Coordinates of C-alpha atoms in Angstrom, one line a residue:
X1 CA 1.8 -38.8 9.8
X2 CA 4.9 -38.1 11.6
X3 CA 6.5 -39.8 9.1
X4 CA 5.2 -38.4 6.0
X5 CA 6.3 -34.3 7.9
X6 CA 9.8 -35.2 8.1
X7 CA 9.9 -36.8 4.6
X8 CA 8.2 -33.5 3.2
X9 CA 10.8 -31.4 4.6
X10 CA 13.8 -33.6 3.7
X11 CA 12.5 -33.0 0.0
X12 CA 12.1 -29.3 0.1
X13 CA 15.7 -28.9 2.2
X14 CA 17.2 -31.4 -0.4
X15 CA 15.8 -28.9 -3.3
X16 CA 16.3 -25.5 -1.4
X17 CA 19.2 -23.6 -3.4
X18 CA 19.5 -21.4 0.0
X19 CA 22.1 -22.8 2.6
X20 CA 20.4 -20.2 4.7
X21 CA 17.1 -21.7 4.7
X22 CA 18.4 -25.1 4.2
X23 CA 20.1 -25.0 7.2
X24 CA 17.0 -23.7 9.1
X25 CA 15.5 -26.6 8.0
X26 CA 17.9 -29.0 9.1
X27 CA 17.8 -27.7 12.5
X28 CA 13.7 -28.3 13.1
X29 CA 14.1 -31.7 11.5
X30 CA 17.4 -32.6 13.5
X31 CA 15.6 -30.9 16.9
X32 CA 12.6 -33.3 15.8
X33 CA 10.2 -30.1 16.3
X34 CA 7.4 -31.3 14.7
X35 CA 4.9 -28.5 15.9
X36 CA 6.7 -25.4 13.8
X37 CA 7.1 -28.4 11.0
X38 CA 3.6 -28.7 10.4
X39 CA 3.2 -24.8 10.6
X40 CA 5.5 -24.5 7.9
X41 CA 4.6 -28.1 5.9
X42 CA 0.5 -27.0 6.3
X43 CA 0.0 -25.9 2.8
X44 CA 1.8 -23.3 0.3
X45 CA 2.0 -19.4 0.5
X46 CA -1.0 -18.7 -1.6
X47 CA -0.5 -16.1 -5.1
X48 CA -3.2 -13.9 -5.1
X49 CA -4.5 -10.0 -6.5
X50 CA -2.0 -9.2 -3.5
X51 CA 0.7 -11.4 -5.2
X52 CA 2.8 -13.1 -2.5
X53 CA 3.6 -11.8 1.3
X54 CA 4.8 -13.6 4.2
X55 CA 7.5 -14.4 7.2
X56 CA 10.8 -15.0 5.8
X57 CA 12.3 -18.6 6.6
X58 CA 12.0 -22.3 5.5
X59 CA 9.2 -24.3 4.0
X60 CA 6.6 -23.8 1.7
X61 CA 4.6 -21.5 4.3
X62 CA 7.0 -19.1 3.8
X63 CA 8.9 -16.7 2.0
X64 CA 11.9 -18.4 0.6
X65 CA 13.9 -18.5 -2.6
X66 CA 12.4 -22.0 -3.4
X67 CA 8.9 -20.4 -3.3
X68 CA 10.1 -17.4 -5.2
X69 CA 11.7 -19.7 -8.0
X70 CA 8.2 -21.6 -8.2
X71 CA 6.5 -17.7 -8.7
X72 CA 8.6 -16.9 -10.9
X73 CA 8.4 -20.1 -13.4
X74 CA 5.1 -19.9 -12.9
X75 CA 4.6 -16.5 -14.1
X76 CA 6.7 -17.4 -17.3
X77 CA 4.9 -20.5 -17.8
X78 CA 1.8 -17.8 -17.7
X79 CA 3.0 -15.6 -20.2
X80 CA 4.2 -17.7 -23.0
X81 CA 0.4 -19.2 -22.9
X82 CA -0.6 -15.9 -22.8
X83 CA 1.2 -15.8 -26.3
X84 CA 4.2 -13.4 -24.5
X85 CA 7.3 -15.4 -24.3
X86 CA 10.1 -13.8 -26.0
X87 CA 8.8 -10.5 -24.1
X88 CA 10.7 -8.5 -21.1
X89 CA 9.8 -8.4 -17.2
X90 CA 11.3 -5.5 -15.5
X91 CA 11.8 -6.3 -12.3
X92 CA 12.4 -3.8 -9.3
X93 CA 13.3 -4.9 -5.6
X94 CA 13.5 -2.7 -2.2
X95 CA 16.1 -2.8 0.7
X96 CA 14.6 -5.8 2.5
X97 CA 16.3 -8.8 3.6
X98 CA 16.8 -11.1 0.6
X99 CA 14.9 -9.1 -1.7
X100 CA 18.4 -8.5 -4.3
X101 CA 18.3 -12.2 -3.7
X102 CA 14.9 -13.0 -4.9
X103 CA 15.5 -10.6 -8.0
X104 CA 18.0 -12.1 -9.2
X105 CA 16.1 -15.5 -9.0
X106 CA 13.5 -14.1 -10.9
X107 CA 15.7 -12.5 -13.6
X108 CA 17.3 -16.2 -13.8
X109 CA 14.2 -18.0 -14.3
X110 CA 12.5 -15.9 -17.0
X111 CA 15.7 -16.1 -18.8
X112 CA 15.4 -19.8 -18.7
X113 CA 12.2 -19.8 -19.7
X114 CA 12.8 -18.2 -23.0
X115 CA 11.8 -14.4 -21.9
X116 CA 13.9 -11.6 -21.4
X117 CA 14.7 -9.7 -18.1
X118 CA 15.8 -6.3 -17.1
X119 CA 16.6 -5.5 -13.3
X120 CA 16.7 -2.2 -11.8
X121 CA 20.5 -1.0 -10.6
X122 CA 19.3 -0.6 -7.0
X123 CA 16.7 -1.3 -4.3
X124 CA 14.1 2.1 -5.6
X125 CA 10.6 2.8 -5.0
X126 CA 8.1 0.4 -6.4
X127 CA 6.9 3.3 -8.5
X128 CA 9.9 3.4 -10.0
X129 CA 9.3 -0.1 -11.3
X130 CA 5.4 0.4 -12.2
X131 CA 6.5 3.3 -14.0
X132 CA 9.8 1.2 -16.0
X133 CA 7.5 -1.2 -17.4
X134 CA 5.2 0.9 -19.0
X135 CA 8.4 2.9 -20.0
X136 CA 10.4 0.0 -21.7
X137 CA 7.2 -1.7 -23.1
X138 CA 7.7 -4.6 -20.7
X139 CA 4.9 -7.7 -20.7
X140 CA 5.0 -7.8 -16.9
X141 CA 6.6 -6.7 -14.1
X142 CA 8.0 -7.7 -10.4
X143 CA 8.5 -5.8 -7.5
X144 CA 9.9 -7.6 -4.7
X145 CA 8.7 -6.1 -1.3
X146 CA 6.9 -6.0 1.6
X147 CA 5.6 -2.6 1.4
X148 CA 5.2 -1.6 5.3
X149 CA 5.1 -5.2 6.9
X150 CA 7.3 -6.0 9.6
X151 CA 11.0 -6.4 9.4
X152 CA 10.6 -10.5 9.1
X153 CA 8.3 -10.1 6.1
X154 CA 8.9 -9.9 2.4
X155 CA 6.3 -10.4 -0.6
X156 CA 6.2 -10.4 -4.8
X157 CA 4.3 -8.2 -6.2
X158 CA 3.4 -8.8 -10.1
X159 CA 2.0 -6.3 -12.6
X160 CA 1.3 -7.1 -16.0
X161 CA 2.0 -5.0 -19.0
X162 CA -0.6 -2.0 -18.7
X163 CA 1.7 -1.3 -15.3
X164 CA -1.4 -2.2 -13.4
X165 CA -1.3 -5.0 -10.9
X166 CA -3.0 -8.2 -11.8
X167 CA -6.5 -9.1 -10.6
X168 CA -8.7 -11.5 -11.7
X169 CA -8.7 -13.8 -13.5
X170 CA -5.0 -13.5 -14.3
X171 CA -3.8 -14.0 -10.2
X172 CA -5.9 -17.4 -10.5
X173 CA -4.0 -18.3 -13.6
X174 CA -1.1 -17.4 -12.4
X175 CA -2.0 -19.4 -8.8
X176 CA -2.5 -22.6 -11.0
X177 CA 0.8 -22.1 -13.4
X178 CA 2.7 -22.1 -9.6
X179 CA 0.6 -25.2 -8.5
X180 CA 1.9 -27.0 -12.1
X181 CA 5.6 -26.5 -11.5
X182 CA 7.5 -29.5 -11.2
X183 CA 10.3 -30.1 -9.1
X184 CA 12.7 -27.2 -8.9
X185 CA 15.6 -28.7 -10.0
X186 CA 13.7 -28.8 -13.3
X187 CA 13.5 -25.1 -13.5
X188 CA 16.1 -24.0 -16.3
X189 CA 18.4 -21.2 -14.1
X190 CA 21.0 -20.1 -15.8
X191 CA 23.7 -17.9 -14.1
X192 CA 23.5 -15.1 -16.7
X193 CA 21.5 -13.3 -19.5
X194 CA 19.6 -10.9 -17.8
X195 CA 20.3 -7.1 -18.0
X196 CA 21.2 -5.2 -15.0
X197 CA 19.7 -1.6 -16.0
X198 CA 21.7 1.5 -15.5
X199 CA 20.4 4.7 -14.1
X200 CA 18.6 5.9 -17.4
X201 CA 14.9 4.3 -16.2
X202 CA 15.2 6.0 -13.1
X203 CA 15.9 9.6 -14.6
X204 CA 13.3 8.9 -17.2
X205 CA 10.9 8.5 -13.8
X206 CA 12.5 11.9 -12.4
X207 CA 11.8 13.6 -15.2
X208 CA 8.3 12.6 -15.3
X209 CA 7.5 13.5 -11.6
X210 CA 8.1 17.5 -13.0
X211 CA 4.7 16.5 -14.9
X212 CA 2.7 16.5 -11.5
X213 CA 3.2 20.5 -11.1
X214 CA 2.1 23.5 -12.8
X215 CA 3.7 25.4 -14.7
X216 CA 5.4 28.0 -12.8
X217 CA 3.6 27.3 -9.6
X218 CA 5.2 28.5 -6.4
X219 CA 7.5 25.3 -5.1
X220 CA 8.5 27.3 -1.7
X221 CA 7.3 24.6 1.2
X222 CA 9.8 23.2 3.5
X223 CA 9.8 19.9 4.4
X224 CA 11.0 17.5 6.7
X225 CA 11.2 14.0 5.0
X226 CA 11.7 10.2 6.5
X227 CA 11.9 7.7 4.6
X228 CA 11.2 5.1 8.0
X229 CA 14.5 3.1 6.7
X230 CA 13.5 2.5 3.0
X231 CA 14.2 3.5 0.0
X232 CA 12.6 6.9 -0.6
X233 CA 15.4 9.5 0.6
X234 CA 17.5 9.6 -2.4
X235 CA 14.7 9.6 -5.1
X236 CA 12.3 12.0 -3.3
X237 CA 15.2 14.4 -2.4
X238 CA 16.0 14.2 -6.3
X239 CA 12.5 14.7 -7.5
X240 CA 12.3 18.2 -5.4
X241 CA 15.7 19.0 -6.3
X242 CA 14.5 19.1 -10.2
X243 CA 11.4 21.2 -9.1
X244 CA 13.4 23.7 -7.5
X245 CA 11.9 23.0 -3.8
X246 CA 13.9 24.0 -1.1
X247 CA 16.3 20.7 0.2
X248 CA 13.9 18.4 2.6
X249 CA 15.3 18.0 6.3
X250 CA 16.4 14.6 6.2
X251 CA 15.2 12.4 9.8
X252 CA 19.1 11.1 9.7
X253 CA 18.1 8.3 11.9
X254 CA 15.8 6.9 9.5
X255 CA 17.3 8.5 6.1
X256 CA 19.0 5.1 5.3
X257 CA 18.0 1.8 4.4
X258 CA 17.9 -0.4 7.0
X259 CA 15.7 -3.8 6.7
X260 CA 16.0 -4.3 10.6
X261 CA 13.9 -1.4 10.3
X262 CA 15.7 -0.5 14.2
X263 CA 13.7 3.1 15.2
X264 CA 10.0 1.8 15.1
X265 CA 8.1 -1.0 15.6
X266 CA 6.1 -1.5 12.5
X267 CA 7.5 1.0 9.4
X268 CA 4.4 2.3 8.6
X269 CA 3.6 5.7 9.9
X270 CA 0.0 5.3 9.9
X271 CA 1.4 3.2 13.4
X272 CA 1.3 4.4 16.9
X273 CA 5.0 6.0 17.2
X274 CA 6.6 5.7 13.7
X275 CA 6.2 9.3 13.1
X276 CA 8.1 10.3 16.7
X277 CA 11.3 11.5 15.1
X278 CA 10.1 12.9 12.7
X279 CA 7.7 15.3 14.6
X280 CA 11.3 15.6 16.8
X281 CA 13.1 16.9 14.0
X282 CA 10.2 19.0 13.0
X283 CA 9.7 20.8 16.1
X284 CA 13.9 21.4 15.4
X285 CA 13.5 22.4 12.2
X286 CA 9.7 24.4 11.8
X287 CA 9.0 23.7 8.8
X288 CA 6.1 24.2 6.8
X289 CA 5.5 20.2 6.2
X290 CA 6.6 16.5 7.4
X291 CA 6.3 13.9 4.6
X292 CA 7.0 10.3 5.2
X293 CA 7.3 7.6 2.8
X294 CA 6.6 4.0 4.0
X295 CA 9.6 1.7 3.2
X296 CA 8.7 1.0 -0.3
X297 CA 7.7 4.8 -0.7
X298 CA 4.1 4.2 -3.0
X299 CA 2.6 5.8 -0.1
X300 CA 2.9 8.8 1.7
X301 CA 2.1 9.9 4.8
X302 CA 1.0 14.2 5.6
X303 CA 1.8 16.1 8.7
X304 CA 1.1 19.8 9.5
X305 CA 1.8 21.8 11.9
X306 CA -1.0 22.6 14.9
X307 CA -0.9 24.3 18.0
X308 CA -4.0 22.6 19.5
X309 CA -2.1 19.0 19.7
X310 CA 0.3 17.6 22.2
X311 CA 3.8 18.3 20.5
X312 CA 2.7 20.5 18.1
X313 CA 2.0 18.5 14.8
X314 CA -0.5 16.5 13.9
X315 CA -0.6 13.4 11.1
X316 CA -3.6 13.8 8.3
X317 CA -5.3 11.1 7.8
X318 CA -5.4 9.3 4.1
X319 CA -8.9 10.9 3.5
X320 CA -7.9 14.3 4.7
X321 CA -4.9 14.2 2.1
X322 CA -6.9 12.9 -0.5
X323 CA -9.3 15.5 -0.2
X324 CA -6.7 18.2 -0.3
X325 CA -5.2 17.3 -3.3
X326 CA -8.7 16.4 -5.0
X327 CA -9.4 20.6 -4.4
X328 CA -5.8 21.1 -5.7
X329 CA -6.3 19.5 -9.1
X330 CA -9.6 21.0 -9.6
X331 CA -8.1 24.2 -8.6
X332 CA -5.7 23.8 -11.4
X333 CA -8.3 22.8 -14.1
X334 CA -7.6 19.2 -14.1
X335 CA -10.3 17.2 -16.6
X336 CA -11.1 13.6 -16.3
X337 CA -12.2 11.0 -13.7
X338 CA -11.4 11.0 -9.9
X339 CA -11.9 7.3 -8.4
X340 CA -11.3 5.9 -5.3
X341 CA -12.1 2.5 -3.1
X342 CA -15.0 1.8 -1.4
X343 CA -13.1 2.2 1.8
X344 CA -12.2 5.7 1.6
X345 CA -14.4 9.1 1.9
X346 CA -17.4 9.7 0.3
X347 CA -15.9 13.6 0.5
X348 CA -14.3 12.7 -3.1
X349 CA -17.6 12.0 -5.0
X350 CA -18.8 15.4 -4.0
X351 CA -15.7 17.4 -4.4
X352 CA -16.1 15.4 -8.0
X353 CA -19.7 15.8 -8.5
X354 CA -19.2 20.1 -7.7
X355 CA -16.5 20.4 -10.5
X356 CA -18.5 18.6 -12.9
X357 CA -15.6 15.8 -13.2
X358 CA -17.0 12.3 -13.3
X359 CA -16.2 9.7 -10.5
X360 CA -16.4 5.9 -9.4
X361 CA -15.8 3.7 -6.7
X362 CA -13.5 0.6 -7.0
X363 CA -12.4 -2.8 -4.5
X364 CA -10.4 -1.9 -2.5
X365 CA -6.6 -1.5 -3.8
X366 CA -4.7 0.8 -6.9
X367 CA -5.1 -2.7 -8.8
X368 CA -8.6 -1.6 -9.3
X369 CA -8.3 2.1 -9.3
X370 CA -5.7 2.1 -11.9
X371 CA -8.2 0.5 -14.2
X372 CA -10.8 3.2 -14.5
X373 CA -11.1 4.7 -17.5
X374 CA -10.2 7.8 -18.2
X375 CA -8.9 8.0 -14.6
X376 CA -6.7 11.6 -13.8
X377 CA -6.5 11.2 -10.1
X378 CA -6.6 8.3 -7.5
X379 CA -6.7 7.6 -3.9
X380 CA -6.7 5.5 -0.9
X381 CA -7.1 6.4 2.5
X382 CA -4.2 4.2 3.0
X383 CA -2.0 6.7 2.5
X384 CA -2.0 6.1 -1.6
X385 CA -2.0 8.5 -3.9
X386 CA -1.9 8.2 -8.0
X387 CA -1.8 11.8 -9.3
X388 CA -0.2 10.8 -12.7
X389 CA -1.8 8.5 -13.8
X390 CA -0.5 8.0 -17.4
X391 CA 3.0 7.7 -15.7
X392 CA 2.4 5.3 -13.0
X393 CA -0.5 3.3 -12.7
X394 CA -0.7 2.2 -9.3
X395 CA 0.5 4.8 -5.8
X396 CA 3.4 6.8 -6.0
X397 CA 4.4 8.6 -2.6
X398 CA 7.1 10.8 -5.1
X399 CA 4.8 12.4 -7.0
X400 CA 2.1 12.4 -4.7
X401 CA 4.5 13.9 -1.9
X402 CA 5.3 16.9 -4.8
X403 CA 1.9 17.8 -5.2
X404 CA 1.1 17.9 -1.5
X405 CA 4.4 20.3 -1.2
X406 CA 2.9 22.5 -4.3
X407 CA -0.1 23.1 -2.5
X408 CA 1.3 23.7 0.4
X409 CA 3.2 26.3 -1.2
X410 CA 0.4 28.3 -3.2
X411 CA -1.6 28.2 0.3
X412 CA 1.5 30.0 1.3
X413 CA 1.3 32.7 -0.7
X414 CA -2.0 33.2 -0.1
X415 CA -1.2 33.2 3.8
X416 CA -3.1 30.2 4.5
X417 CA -2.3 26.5 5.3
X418 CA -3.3 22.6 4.4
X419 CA -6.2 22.9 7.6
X420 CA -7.7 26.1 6.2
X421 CA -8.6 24.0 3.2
X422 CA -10.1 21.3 5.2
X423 CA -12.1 23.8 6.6
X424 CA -13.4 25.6 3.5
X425 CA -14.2 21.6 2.4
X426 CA -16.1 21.1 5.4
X427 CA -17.9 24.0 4.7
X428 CA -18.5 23.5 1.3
X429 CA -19.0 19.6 1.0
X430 CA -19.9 19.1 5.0
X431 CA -17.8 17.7 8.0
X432 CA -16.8 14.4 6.3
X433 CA -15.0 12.4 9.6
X434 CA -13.5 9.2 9.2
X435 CA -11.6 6.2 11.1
X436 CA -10.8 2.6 11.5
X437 CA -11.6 0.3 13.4
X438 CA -8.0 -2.4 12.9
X439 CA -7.4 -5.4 14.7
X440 CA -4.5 -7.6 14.1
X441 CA -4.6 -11.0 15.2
X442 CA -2.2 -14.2 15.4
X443 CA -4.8 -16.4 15.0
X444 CA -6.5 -16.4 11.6
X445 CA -10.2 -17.6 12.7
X446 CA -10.7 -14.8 14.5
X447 CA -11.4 -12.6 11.7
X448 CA -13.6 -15.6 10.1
X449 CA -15.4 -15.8 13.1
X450 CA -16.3 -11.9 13.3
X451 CA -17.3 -11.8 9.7
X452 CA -19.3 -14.8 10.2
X453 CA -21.2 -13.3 13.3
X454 CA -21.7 -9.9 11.4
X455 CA -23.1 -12.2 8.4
X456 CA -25.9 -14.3 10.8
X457 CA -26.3 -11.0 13.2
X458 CA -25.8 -7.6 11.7
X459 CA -26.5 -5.0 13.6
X460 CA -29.7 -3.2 13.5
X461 CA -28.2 0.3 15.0
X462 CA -24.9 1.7 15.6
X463 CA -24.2 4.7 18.0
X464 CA -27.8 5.0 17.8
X465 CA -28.4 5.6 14.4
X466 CA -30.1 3.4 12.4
X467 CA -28.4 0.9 9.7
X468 CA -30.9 2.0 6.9
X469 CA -29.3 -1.3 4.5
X470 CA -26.7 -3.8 5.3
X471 CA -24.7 -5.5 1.9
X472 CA -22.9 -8.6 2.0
X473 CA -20.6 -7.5 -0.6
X474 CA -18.9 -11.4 -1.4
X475 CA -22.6 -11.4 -3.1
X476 CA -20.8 -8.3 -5.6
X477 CA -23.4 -5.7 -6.2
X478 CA -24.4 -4.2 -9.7
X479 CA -21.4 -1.6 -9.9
X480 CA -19.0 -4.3 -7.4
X481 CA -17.6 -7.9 -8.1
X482 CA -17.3 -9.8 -5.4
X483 CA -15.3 -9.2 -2.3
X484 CA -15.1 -10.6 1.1
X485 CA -16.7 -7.3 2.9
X486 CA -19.9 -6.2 4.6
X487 CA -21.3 -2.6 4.2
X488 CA -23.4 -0.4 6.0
X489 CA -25.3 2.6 5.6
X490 CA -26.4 4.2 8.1
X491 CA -28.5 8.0 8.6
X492 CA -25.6 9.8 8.3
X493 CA -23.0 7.5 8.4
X494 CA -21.3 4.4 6.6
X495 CA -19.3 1.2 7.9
X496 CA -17.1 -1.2 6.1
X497 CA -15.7 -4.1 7.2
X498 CA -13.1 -6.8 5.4
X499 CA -10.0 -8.8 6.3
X500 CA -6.9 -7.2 5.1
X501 CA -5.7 -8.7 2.1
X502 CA -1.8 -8.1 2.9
X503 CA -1.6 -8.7 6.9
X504 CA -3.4 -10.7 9.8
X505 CA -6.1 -7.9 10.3
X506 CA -9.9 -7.2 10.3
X507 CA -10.3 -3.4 9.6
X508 CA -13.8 -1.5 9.1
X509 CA -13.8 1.9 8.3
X510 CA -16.0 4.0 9.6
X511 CA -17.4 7.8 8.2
X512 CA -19.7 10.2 9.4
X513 CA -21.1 13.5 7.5
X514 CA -21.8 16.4 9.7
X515 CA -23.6 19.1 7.8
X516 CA -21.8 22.7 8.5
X517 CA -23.3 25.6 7.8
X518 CA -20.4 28.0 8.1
X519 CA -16.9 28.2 9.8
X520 CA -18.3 29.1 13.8
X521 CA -20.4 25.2 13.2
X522 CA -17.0 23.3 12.9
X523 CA -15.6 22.9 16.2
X524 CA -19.3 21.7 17.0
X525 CA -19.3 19.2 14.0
X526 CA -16.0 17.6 15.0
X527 CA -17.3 17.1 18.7
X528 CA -20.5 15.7 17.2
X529 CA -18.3 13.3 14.3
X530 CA -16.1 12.3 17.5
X531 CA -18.6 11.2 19.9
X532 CA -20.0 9.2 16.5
X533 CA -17.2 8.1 15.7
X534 CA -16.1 6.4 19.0
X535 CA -19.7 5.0 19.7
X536 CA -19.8 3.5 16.3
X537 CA -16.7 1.7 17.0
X538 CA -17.2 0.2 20.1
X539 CA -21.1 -1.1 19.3
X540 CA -19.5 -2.4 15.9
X541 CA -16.4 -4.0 18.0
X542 CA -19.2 -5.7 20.2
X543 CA -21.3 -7.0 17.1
X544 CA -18.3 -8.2 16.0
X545 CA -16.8 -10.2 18.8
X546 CA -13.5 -8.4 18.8

C-alpha cells in the first residue's frame, strides 16, 4: 500500500509540467510523509455543475496545472462529440494565484485539440467573460477563479455556448471525458495559436452595462467602492464613468489586485469583518452608498447608511437588495419573468405576482436561473444579481451595482433612501426576514451526518411553530430535479438546508413573514422576525447535530 502511494506520486511528479508543484511533490515523497500523500493521492478533484474548486498544490486532490490540462482536454474531447470542434472557447481568468497560468493551459490544449481559443487581455470580472462568449459566438467558455474562496483556493468554471453555465447532463459528460484522458504527455500542447484578445470585448461589455439604466434617469448617488483585492475597481469605475455617476471613493487598501487577499480573512463581504474599511472610508467620506464587489466581482454586496447601528452603516442582506431592485424594475415598467432559487425570499414571488409579471423558482445557482424562459431579472441572496439578462447570463456585480446606484439616486430626488423602500415593501408585501444558518467544517462527514439525522429525525416544530410539511428534495419534486436539500414549511415560516456546493459548509436558510399592517407595526414585526429567527436557528442547529 505504502508502496503503490509513492509509486502514484512519482507518476504524477514525473508528468507535472509545473516545477512548482513538482517540487512540492518531491519534498512529501523525499520527507516520506505519507499521511498528506494519501490526502492528496485519495481520489481526483471531482468536475461538477460547480465546475472545478479546490486548494492549490500537488496531486490529483488539488488544483494544479496537471488537473487543469486534464479539464481542459476533456472539455475539447466534449465538444467535438458534441459535433463543435473547429469552434472557439473564450476564456477569461481573475487575479488569483496561477490563474494566467491555467489560462494559458487551457488556450493551449483547445488549440491542440483542433478548436480555436480566444483569451481575455487581463484578469476581468467573470461577467466580462459570460458576456464575451455570447458576444463572439463562442461554443463554450472558461473562467478561471475562485470567486470568494480563500486566498489558497482557485477553481474552473465552464459555460457552454448560450453563456449559461453547464448543468446536467453536460457536467457528467464532461466528468467522464476528464476520467478518459490518457496520460498527459499525450495531450497535444502546442506553445502558440491561440488569440490574446485586445480591449474591444471588454468595451463591447461597457457599453452594454448603459442598457441597465433608464433613459435619462437621475445617476447622482455617491459611492464608496472595494473591490476586497480583485478585479472589479477598474471596470466598475469605468462602467459609472460612461453613465455619468459621480467618481466612486476607491477603499485604496483594497482597490488593487492582490491574490494574498492581505486586509481580510475570507474576501467575501458577506464575512464577519471584510466590509471594516470600507464602512472606515465611508464614515470619511458620507456618501450616499458602499458597494463591494467580491474578488471575481459577479456579486455585489449593498451598504446604507443608518444611525441606529454601531458605526453608522449597515450591510443589506442579498434578499433585501434583491427586493429593492425587483420594486425598481417594476417601477420602470419592466415586462417579463422574475426568478430566483429556492433559497432566497419568497418576498420576490409576491412583488412578481402584484405587478402581474410571471415568476419561478430554480436550484440553487445562476446556472439554473439563467435558464428560465423569458427571464428579465434574476437573484440570489448570495449577493447575485442578473439584471440584463440578454447580456449576461449568469451574476454581474457591474451592472447590478449600476442599478442599485440608479435607485438610489431617484430615491434621492424624491428625498427618500434604499430603507424607506424596505419599509413601503414590508408594508405592502409583509415583514419578509431572512437568515442563515452556515457552518464550515474541515471534516466532510460532518455535513453527511447532519443531513442524515435531519433525513431519519426531522423536526416536528421549530421556535414553536409547527413544520406543516417537510420535503426531501434529493427525491426532486414536480416543479424541482433533484438536489441534495431538505425543506421546510412551517406556519409562517420556511427552512432550507443543503451542503454548499462550492466550500466545506452546511447552510439552511431560514425566512419568516410577519404581516404589517402599516408603518407604526414594523419596529414590532422586526422584534417578532428576530426572536423567530434566532429560535429557529438554534432548535434547527440541535436537530441537526451542529
Amino acid at each position: 500500500m505504502q508502496q503503490d502511494l509513492i509509486a502514484r506520486a512519482r507518476t504524477w511528479q514525473a508528468e507535472d509540467p509545473d516545477p512548482e508543484t513538482r517540487d512540492e511533490l518531491g519534498k512529501l515523497i523525499e520527507s516520506g510523509d505519507l499521511d498528506e500523500l494519501a490526502v492528496r493521492f485519495a481520489g481526483t478533484l471531482q468536475f461538477g455543475t460547480a465546475g472545478l474548486r479546490g486548494e492549490l498544490g500537488a496531486g490529483p486532490m488539488r488544483m494544479n496545472r496537471s488537473v487543469v490540462i486534464r479539464a481542459a482536454a476533456g472539455l475539447a474531447a466534449y465538444l467535438t462529440a458534441q459535433g463543435q470542434g473547429g469552434g472557439l472557447v473564450v476564456i477569461g481568468y481573475d487575479a488569483r494565484y496561477k490563474s494566467a497560468d491555467f489560462a494559458r493551459d487551457t488556450a493551449a490544449v483547445m488549440i491542440g485539440a483542433g478548436l480555436r481559443a480566444a483569451v481575455l487581455p487581463r484578469p476581468l470580472p467573470t461577467p466580462v467573460l459570460a458576456f464575451a462568449i455570447r458576444h463572439l459566438g463562442a461554443v463554450a467558455g472558461v473562467e478561471v477563479t475562485a470567486s470568494h474562496n480563500p486566498p489558497r483556493d482557485n477553481g474552473y468554471k465552464v459555460y457552454l455556448g448560450d453563456g449559461s453555465q453547464i448543468v446536467p447532463p453536460a457536467d457528467g459528460e464532461i466528468a467522464a471525458a476528464i476520467a478518459a484522458v490518457g496520460p498527459l504527455g499525450t495531450v497535444a500542447r502546442p506553445g502558440t495559436g491561440w488569440e490574446t484578445l485586445g480591449d474591444e470585448v471588454l468595451d463591447a461589455y461597457l457599453a452594454r452595462t448603459d442598457a441597465v439604466l433608464g433613459a435619462g434617469s437621475p445617476r447622482t448617488a455617491r459611492i464608496v467602492h472595494t473591490a476586497l483585492h480583485g478585479v472589479g475597481t477598474s471596470v466598475l469605475t469605468a462602467a459609472f464613468a460612461r453613465a455619468g455617476f459621480p467618481e466612486p471613493v476607491l477603499v485604496a487598501e483594497q482597490a488593487e489586485p492582490d491574490p494574498a487577499f492581505p486586509t481580510v480573512a475570507f474576501p467575501n463581504p458577506e464575512e464577519p469583518g471584510a466590509m471594516d474599511l470600507a464602512f472606515a472610508t465611508a464614515r470619511r467620506a458620507r456618501p450616499d452608498l458602499v458597494i463591494a464587489n467580491d474578488p471575481d466581482a459577479d456579486r455585489c454586496a449593498v451598504a446604507v447608511p443608518d444611525e441606529t447601528v454601531a458605526g453608522g452603516w449597515r450591510m443589506l442582506r442579498g434578499d433585501e437588495v434583491g427586493a429593492l431592485l425587483a420594486a425598481h424594475l417594476v417601477d420602470r415598467g419592466v415586462t417579463g419573468t422574475f426568478a430566483e432559487s429556492i433559497v432566497s425570499s419568497s418576498l420576490l414571488g409576491r412583488i412578481a405576482e402584484k405587478a402581474g409579471l410571471g415568476y419561478e423558482e430554480t436550484l440553487t445557482g445562476f446556472k439554473w436561473i439563467a435558464r428560465v424562459d423569458g427571464l428579465r431579472y434574476g437573484y440570489e441572496e448570495a449577493l447575485g444579481y442578473c439584471v440584463d439578462p440578454e447580456g449576461v447570463r449568469d451574476k454581474d456585480g457591474i451592472t447590478a451595482a449600476l442599478l442599485v446606484a440608479e435607485l438610489a439616486s431617484v430615491l434621492k430626488e424624491r428625498g427618500r433612501t434604499l430603507l424607506d423602500l424596505l419599509d413601503d415593501l414590508a408594508v405592502t408585501h409583509g415583514l419578509h426576514a431572512t437568515d442563515q444558518l452556515s457552518v464550515r467544517v474541515e471534516d466532510l462527514t460532518v455535513i453527511a451526518n447532519a443531513m442524515l439525522r435531519l433525513r431519519e429525525r426531522p423536526p416536528a416544530e421549530l421556535a414553536g411553530l409547527p413544520v406543516t410539511s417537510a420535503e426531501d428534495l434529493s427525491l426532486g419534486t414536480e416543479l424541482l430535479p433533484p438536489t441534495d436539500g431538505l425543506r421546510y414549511h412551517l406556519a409562517g415560516a420556511r427552512v432550507i438546508v443543503r451542503p454548499s456546493g462550492t466550500e466545506p459548509k452546511l447552510k439552511c436558510y431560514l425566512e419568516v413573514v410577519v404581516p404589517v399592517a402599516s408603518a407604526d407595526d414594523l419596529p414590532a414585526a422586526r422584534a417578532k422576525a428576530a426572536e423567530l429567527l434566532a429560535g429557529i436557528k438554534r432548535d434547527l442547529s440541535a436537530a441537526a447535530g451542529i
